[in-house]
mmCIF file of the C-alpha atoms, coordinates in Angstrom:
data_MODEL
# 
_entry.id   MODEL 
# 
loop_
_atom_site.group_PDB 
_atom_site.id 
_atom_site.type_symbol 
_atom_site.label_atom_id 
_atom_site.label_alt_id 
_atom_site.label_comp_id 
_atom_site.label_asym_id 
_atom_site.label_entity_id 
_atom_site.label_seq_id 
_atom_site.pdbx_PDB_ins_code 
_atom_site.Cartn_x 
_atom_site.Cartn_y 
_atom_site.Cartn_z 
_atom_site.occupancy 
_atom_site.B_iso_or_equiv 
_atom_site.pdbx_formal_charge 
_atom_site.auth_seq_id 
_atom_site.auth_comp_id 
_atom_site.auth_asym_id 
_atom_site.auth_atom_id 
_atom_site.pdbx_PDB_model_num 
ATOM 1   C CA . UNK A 1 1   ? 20.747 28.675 1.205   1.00 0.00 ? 1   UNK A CA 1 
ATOM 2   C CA . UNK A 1 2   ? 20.576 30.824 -1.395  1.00 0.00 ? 2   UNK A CA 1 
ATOM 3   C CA . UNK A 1 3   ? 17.252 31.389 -3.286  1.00 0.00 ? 3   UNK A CA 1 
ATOM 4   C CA . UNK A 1 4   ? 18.397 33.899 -4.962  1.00 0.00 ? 4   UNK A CA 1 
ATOM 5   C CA . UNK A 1 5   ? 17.461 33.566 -9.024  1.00 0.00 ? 5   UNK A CA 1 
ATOM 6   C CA . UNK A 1 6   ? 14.667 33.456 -10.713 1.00 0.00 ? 6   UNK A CA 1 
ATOM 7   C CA . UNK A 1 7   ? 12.509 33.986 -8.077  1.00 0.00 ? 7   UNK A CA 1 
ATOM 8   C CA . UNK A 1 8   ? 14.380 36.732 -7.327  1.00 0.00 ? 8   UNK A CA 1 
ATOM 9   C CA . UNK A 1 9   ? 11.580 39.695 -7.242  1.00 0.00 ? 9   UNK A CA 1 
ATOM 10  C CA . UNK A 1 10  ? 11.275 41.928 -9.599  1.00 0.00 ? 10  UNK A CA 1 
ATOM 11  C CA . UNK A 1 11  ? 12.073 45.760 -9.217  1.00 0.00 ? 11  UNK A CA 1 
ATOM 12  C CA . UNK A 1 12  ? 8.615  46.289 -7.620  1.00 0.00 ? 12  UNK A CA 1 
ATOM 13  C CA . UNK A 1 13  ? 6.524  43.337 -6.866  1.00 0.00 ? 13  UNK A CA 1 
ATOM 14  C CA . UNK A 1 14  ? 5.339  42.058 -4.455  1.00 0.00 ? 14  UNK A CA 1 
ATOM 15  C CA . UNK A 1 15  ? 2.531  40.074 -3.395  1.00 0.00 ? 15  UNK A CA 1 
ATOM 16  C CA . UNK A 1 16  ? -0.614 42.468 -2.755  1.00 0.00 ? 16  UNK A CA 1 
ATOM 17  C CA . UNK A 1 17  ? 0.799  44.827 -6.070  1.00 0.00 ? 17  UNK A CA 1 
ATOM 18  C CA . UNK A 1 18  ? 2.147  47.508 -3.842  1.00 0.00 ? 18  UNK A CA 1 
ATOM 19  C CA . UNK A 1 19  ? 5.850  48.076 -2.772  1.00 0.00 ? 19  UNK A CA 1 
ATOM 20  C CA . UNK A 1 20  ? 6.971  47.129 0.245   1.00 0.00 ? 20  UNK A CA 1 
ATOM 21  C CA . UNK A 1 21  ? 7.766  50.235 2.886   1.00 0.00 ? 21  UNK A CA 1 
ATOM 22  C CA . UNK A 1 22  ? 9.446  48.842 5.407   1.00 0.00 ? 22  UNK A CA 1 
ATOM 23  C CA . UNK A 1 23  ? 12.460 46.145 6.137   1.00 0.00 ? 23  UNK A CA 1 
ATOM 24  C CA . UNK A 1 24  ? 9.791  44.724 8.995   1.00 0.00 ? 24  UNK A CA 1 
ATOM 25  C CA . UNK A 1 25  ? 7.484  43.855 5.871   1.00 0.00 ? 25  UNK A CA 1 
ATOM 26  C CA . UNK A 1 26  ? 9.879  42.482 3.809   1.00 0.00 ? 26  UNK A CA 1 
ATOM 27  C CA . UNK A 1 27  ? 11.373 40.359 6.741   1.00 0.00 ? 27  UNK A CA 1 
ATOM 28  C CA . UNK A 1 28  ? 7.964  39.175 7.105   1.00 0.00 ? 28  UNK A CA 1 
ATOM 29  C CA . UNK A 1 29  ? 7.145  38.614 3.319   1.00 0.00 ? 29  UNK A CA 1 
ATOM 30  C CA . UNK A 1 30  ? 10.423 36.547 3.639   1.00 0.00 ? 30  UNK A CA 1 
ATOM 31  C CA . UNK A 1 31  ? 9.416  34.622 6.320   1.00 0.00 ? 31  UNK A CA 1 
ATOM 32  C CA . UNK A 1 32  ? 5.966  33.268 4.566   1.00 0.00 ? 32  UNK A CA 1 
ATOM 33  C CA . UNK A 1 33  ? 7.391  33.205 1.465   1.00 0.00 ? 33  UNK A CA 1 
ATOM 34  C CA . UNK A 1 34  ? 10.837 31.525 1.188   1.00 0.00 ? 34  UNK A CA 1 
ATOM 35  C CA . UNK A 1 35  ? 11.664 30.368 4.626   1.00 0.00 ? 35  UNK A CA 1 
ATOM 36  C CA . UNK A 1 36  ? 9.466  27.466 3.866   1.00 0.00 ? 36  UNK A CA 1 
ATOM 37  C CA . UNK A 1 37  ? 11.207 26.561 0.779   1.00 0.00 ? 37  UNK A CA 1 
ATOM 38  C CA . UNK A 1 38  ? 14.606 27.244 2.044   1.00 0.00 ? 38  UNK A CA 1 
ATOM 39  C CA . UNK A 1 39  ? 14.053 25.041 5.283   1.00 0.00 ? 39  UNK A CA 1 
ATOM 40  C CA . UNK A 1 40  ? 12.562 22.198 2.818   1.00 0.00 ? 40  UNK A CA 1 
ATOM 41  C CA . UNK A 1 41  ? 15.814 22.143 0.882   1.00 0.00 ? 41  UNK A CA 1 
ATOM 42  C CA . UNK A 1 42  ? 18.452 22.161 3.658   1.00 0.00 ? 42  UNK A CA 1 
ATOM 43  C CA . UNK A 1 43  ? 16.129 19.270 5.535   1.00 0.00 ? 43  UNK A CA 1 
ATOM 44  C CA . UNK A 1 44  ? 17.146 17.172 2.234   1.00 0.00 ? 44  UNK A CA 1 
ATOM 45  C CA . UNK A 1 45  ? 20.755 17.598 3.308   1.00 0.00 ? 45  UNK A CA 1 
ATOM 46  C CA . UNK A 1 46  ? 20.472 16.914 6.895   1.00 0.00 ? 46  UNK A CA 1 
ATOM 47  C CA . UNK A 1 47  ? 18.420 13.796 6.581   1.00 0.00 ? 47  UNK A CA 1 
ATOM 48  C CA . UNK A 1 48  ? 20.798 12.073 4.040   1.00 0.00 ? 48  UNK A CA 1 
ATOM 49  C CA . UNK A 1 49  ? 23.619 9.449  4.662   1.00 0.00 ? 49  UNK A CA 1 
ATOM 50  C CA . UNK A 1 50  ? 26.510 12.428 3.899   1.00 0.00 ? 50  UNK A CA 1 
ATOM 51  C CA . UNK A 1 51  ? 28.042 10.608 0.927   1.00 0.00 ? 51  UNK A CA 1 
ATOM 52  C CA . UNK A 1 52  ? 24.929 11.202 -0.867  1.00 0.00 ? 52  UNK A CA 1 
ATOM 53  C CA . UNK A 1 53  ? 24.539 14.709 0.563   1.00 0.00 ? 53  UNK A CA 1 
ATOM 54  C CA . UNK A 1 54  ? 28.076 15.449 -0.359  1.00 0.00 ? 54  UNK A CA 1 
ATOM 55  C CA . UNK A 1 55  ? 27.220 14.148 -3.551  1.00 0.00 ? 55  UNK A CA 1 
ATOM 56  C CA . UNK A 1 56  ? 24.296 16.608 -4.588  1.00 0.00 ? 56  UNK A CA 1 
ATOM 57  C CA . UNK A 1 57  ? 26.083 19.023 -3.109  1.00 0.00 ? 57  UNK A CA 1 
ATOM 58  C CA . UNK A 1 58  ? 29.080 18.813 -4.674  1.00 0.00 ? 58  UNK A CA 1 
ATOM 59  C CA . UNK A 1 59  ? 27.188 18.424 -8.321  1.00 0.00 ? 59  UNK A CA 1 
ATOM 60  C CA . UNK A 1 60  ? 24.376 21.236 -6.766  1.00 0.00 ? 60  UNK A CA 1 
ATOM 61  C CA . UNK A 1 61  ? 21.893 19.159 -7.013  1.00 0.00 ? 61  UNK A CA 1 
ATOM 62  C CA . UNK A 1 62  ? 18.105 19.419 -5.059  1.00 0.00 ? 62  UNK A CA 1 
ATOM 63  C CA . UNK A 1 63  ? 16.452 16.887 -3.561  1.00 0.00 ? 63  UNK A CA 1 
ATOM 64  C CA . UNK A 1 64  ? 14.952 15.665 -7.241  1.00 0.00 ? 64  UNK A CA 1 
ATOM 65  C CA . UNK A 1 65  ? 18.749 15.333 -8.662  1.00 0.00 ? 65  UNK A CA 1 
ATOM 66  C CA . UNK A 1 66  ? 17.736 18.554 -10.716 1.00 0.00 ? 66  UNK A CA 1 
ATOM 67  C CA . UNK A 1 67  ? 20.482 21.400 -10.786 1.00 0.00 ? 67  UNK A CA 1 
ATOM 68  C CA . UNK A 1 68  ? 19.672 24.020 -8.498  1.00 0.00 ? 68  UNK A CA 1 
ATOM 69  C CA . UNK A 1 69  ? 18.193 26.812 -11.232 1.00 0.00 ? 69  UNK A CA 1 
ATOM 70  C CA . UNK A 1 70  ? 20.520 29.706 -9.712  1.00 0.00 ? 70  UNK A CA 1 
ATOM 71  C CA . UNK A 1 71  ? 24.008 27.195 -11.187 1.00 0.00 ? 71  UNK A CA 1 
ATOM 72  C CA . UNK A 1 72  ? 22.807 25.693 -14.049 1.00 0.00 ? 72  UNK A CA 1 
ATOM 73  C CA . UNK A 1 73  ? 25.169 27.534 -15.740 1.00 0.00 ? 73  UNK A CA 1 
ATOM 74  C CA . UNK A 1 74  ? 28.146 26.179 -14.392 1.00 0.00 ? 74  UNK A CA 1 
ATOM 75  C CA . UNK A 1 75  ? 29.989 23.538 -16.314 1.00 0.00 ? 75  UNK A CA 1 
ATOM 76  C CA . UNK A 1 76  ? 29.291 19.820 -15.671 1.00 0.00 ? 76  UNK A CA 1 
ATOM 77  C CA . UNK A 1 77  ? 33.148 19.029 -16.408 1.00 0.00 ? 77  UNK A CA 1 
ATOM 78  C CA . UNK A 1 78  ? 33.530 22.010 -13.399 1.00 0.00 ? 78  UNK A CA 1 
ATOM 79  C CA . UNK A 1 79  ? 31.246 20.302 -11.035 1.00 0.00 ? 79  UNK A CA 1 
ATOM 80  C CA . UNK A 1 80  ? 32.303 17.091 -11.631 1.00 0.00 ? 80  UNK A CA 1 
ATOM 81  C CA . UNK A 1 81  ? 36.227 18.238 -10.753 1.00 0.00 ? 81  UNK A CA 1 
ATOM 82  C CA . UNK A 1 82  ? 34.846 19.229 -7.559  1.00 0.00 ? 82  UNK A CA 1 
ATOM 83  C CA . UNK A 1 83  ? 33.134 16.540 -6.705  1.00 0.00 ? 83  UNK A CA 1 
ATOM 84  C CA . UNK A 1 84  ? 35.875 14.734 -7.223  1.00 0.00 ? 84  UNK A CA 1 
ATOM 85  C CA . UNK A 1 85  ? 38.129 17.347 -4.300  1.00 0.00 ? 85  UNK A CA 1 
ATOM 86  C CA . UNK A 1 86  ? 35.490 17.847 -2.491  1.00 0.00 ? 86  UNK A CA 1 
ATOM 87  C CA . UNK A 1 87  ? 35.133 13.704 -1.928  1.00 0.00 ? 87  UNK A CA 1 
ATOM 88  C CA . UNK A 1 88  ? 38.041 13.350 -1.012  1.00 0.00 ? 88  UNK A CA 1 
ATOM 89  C CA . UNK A 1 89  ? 37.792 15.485 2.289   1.00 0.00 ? 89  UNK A CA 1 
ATOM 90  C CA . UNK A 1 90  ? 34.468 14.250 3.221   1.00 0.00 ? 90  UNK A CA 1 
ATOM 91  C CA . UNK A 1 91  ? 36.932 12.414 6.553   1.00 0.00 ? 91  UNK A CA 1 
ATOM 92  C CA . UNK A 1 92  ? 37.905 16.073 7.246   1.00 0.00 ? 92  UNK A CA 1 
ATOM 93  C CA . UNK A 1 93  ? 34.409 17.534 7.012   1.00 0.00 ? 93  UNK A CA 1 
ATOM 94  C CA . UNK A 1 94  ? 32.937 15.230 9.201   1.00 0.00 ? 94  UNK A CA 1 
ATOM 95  C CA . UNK A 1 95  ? 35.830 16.230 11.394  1.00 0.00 ? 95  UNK A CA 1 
ATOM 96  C CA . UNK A 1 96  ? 35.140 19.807 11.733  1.00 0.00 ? 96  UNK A CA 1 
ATOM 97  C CA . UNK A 1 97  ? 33.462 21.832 14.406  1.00 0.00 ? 97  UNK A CA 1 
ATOM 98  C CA . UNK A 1 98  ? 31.706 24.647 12.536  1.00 0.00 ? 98  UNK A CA 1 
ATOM 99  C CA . UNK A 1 99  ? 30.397 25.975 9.018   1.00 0.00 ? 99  UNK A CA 1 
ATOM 100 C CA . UNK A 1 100 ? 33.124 28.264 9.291   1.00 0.00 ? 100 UNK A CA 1 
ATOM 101 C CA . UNK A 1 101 ? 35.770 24.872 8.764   1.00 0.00 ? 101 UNK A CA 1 
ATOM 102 C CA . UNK A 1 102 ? 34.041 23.827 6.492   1.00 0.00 ? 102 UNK A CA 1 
ATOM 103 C CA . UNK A 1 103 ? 33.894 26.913 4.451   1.00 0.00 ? 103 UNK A CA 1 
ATOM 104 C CA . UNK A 1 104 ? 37.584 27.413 4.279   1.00 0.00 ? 104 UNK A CA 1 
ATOM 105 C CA . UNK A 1 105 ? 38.142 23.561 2.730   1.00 0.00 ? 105 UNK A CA 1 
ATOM 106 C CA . UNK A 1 106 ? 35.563 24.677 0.097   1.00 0.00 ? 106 UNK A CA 1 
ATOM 107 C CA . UNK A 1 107 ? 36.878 27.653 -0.584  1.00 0.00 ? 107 UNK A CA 1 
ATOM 108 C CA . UNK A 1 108 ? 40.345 25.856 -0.558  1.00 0.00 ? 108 UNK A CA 1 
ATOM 109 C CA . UNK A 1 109 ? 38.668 23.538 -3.531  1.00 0.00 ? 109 UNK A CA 1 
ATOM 110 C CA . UNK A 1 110 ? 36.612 25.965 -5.519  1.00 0.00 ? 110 UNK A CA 1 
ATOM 111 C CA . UNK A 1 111 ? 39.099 28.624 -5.764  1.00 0.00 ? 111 UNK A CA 1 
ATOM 112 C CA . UNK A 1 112 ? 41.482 26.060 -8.178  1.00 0.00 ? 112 UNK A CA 1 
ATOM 113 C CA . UNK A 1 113 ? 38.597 25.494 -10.547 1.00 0.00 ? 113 UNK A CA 1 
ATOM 114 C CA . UNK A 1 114 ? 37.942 27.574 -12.976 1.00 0.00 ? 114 UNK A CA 1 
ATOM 115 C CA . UNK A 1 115 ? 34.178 28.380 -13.487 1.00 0.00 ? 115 UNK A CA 1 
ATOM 116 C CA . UNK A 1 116 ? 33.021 28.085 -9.695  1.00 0.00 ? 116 UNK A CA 1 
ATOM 117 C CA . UNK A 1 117 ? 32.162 31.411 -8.634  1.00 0.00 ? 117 UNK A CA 1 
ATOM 118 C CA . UNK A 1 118 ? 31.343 32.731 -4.454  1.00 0.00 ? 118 UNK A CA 1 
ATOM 119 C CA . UNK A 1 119 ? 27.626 31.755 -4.877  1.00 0.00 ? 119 UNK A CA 1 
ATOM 120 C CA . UNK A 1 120 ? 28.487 28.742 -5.651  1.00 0.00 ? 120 UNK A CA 1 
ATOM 121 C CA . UNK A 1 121 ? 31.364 27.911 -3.105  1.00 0.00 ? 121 UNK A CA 1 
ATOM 122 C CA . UNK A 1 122 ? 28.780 29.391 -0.090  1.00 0.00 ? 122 UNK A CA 1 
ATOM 123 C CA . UNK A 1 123 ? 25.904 26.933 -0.905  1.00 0.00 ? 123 UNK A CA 1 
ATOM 124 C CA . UNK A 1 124 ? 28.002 24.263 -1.083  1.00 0.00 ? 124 UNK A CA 1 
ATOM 125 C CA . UNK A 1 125 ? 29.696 24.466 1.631   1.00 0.00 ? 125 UNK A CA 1 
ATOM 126 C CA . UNK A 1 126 ? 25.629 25.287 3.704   1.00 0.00 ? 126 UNK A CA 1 
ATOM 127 C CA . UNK A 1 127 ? 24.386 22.373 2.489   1.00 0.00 ? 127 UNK A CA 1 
ATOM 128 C CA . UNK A 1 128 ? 27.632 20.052 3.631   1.00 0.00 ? 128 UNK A CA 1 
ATOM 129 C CA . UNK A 1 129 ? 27.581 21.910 6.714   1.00 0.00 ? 129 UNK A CA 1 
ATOM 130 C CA . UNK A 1 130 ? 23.880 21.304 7.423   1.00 0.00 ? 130 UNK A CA 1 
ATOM 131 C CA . UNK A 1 131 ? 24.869 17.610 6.679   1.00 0.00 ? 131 UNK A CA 1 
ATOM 132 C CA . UNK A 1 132 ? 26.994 17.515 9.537   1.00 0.00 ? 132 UNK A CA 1 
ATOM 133 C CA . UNK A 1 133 ? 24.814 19.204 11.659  1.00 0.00 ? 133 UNK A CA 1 
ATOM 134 C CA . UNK A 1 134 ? 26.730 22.888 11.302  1.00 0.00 ? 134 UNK A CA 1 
ATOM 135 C CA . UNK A 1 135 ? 25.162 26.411 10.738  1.00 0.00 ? 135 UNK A CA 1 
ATOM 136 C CA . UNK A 1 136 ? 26.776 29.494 9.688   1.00 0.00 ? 136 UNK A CA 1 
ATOM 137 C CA . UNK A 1 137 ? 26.778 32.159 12.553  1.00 0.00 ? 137 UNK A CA 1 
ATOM 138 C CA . UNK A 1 138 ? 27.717 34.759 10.572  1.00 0.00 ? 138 UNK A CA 1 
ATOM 139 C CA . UNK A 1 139 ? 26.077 36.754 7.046   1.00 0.00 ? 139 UNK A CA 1 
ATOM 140 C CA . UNK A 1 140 ? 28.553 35.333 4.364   1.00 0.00 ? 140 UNK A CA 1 
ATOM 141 C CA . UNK A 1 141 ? 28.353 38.092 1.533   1.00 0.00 ? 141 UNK A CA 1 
ATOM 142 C CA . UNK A 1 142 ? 29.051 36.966 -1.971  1.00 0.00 ? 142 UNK A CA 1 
ATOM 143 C CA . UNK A 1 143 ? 27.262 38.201 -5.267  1.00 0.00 ? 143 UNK A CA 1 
ATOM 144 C CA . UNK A 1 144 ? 23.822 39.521 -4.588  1.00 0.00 ? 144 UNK A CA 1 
ATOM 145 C CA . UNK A 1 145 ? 24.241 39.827 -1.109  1.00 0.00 ? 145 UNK A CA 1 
ATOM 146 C CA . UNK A 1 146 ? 27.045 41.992 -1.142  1.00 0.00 ? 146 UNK A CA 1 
ATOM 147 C CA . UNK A 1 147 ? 24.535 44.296 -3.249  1.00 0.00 ? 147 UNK A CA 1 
ATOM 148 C CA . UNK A 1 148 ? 21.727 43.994 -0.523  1.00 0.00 ? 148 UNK A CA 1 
ATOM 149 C CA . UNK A 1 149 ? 24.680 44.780 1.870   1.00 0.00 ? 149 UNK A CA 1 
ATOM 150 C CA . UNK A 1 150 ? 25.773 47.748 0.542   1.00 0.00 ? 150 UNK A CA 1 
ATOM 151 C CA . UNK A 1 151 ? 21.966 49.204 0.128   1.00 0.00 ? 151 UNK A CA 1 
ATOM 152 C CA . UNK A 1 152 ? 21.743 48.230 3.987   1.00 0.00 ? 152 UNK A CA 1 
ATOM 153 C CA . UNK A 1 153 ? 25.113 50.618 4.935   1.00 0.00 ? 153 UNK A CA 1 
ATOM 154 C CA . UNK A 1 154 ? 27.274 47.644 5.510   1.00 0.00 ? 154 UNK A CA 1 
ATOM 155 C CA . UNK A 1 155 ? 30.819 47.592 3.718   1.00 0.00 ? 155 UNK A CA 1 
ATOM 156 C CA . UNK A 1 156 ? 30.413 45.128 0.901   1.00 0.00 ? 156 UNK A CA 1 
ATOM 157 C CA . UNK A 1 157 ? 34.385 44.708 0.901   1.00 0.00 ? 157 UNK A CA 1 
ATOM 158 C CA . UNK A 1 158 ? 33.722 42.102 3.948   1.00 0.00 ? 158 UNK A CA 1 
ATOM 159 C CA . UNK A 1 159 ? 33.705 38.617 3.747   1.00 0.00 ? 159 UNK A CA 1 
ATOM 160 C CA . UNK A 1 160 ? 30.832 38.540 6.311   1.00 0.00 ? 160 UNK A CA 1 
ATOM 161 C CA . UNK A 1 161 ? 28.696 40.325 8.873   1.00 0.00 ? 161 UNK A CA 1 
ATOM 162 C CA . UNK A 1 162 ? 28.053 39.144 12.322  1.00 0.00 ? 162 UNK A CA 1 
ATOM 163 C CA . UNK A 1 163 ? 24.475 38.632 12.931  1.00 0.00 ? 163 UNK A CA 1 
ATOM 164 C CA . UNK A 1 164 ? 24.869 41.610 16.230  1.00 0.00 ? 164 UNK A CA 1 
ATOM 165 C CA . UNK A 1 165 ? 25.881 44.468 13.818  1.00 0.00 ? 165 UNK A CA 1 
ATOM 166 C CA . UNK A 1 166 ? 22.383 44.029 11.759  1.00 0.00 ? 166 UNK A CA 1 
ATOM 167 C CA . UNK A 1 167 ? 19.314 45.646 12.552  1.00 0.00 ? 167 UNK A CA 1 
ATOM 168 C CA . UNK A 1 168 ? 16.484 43.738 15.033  1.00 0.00 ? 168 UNK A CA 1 
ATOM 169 C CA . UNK A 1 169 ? 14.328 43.572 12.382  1.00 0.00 ? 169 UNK A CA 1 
ATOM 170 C CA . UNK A 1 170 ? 16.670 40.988 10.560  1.00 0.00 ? 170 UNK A CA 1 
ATOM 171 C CA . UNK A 1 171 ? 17.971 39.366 13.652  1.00 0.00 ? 171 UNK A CA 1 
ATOM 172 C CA . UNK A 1 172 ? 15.057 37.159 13.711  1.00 0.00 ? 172 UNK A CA 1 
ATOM 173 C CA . UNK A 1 173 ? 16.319 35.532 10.962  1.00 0.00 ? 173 UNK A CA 1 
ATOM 174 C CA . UNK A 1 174 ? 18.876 32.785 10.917  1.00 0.00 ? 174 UNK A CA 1 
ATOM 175 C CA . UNK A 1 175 ? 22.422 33.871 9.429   1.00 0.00 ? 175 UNK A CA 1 
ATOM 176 C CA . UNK A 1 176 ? 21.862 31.884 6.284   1.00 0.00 ? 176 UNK A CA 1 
ATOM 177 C CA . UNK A 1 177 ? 18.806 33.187 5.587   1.00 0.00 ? 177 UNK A CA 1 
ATOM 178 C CA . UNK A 1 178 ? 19.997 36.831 6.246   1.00 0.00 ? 178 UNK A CA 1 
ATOM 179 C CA . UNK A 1 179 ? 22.290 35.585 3.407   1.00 0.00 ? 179 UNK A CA 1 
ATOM 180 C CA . UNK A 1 180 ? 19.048 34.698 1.214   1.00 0.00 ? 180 UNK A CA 1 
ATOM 181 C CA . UNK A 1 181 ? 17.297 37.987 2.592   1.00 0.00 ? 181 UNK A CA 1 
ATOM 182 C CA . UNK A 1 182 ? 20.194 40.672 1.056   1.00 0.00 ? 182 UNK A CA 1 
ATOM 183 C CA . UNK A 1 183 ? 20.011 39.105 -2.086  1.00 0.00 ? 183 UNK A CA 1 
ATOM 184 C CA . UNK A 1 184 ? 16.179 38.316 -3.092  1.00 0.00 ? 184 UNK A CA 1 
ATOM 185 C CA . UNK A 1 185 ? 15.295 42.041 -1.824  1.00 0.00 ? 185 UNK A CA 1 
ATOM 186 C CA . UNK A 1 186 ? 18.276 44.028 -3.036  1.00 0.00 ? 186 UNK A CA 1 
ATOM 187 C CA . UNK A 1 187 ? 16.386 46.120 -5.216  1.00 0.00 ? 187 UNK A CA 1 
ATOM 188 C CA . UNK A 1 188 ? 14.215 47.056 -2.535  1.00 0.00 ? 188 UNK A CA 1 
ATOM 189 C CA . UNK A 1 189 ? 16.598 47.660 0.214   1.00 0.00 ? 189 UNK A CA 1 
ATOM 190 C CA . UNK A 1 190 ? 18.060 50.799 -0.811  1.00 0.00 ? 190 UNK A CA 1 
ATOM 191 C CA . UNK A 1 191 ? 14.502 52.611 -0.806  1.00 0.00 ? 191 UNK A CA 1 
ATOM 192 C CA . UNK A 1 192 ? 14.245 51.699 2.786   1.00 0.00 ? 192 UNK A CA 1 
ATOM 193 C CA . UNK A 1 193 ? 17.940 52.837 3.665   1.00 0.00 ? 193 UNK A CA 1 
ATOM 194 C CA . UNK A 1 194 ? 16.979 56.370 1.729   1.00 0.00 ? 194 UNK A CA 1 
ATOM 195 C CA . UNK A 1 195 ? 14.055 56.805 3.926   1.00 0.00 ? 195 UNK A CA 1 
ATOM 196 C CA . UNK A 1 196 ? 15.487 56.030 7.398   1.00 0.00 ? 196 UNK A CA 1 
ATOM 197 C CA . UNK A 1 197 ? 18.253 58.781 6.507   1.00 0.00 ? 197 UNK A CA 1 
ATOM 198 C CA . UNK A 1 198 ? 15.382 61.535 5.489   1.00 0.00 ? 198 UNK A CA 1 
# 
């Protein structure tokens, strides 16, 4: 899921004040940092009757029926059309076999309403997958992760990455939160790109 907003880091934080040199130290900044929150949210969604976890999904809503803070700017009126959709598939969701199904009927949804961008039509469709018990297997790139993509060599044009064509350092990480990884360390990713090549 994507954590990627205002806790995004800034151009050169980090936790101990110094930058970070290498993608094993961010992976493991990652890991003690966000995992915990990321695996707290998408528990929510797995441990709900999936009407009400298509529900807060649909209207992006956390486990304390507060927007998430990376779409509060989408519209209500928005949301609440897609709800609406996104409701009336929940027979077909529970029907499918992967996140990968279930990202195409979002996708189907989201791209007729105005307003709902890529960042919005991937966590969705995470958090209905992890619902039904589906994870993504592949590195969906949308938004900010096509920008940590790009710093990392890999052709932002894609739709995703398999998890085999990344380095070992990140292939400890689930898919989805390679997803959250590109994204929250962007800004740092290039730097470590620029010094593997010198």
């Amino acid at each position: 899921m994507s954590i990627c907003q205002k806790n995004s880091r800034k151009k050169s934080c980090c936790r101990h004040g110094r930058k970070l040199m290498t993608l094993e130290e961010m992976v493991r900044e990652f890991i003690e940092i966000y995992r915990p929150k990321g695996r707290e949210e998408l528990a929510f969604f797995s441990t709900r009757p999936f009407d009400i976890a298509l529900d807060y999904a649909a209207l992006a809503k956390d486990s304390r029926g507060k927007r998430f803070s990376h779409q509060r700017r989408l519209k209500r009126k928005n949301l609440e059309l897609a709800k609406k959709f996104l409701m009336e598939k929940k027979d077909e969701f529970e029907k499918t076999k992967s996140f990968e199904a279930v990202f195409k009927i979002v996708q189907q949804i989201t791209s007729a309403i105005s307003g709902l961008g890529e960042l919005y039509t991937y966590d969705t469709a995470l958090r209905i997958s992890v619902a039904i018990k589906h994870e993504p297997i592949h590195v969906y790139l949308h938004a900010g992760t096509r920008v940590g993509a790009k710093k990392i060599d890999i052709d932002g044009r894609r739709s995703y990455v398999s998890m085999a064509e990344l380095s070992k350092e990140l292939q400890i990480l689930d898919a989805h939160e390679v997803e959250n990884f590109l994204c929250i360390y962007k800004n740092e990713l290039g730097s470590v790109t620029k010094r593997k090549n010198n």
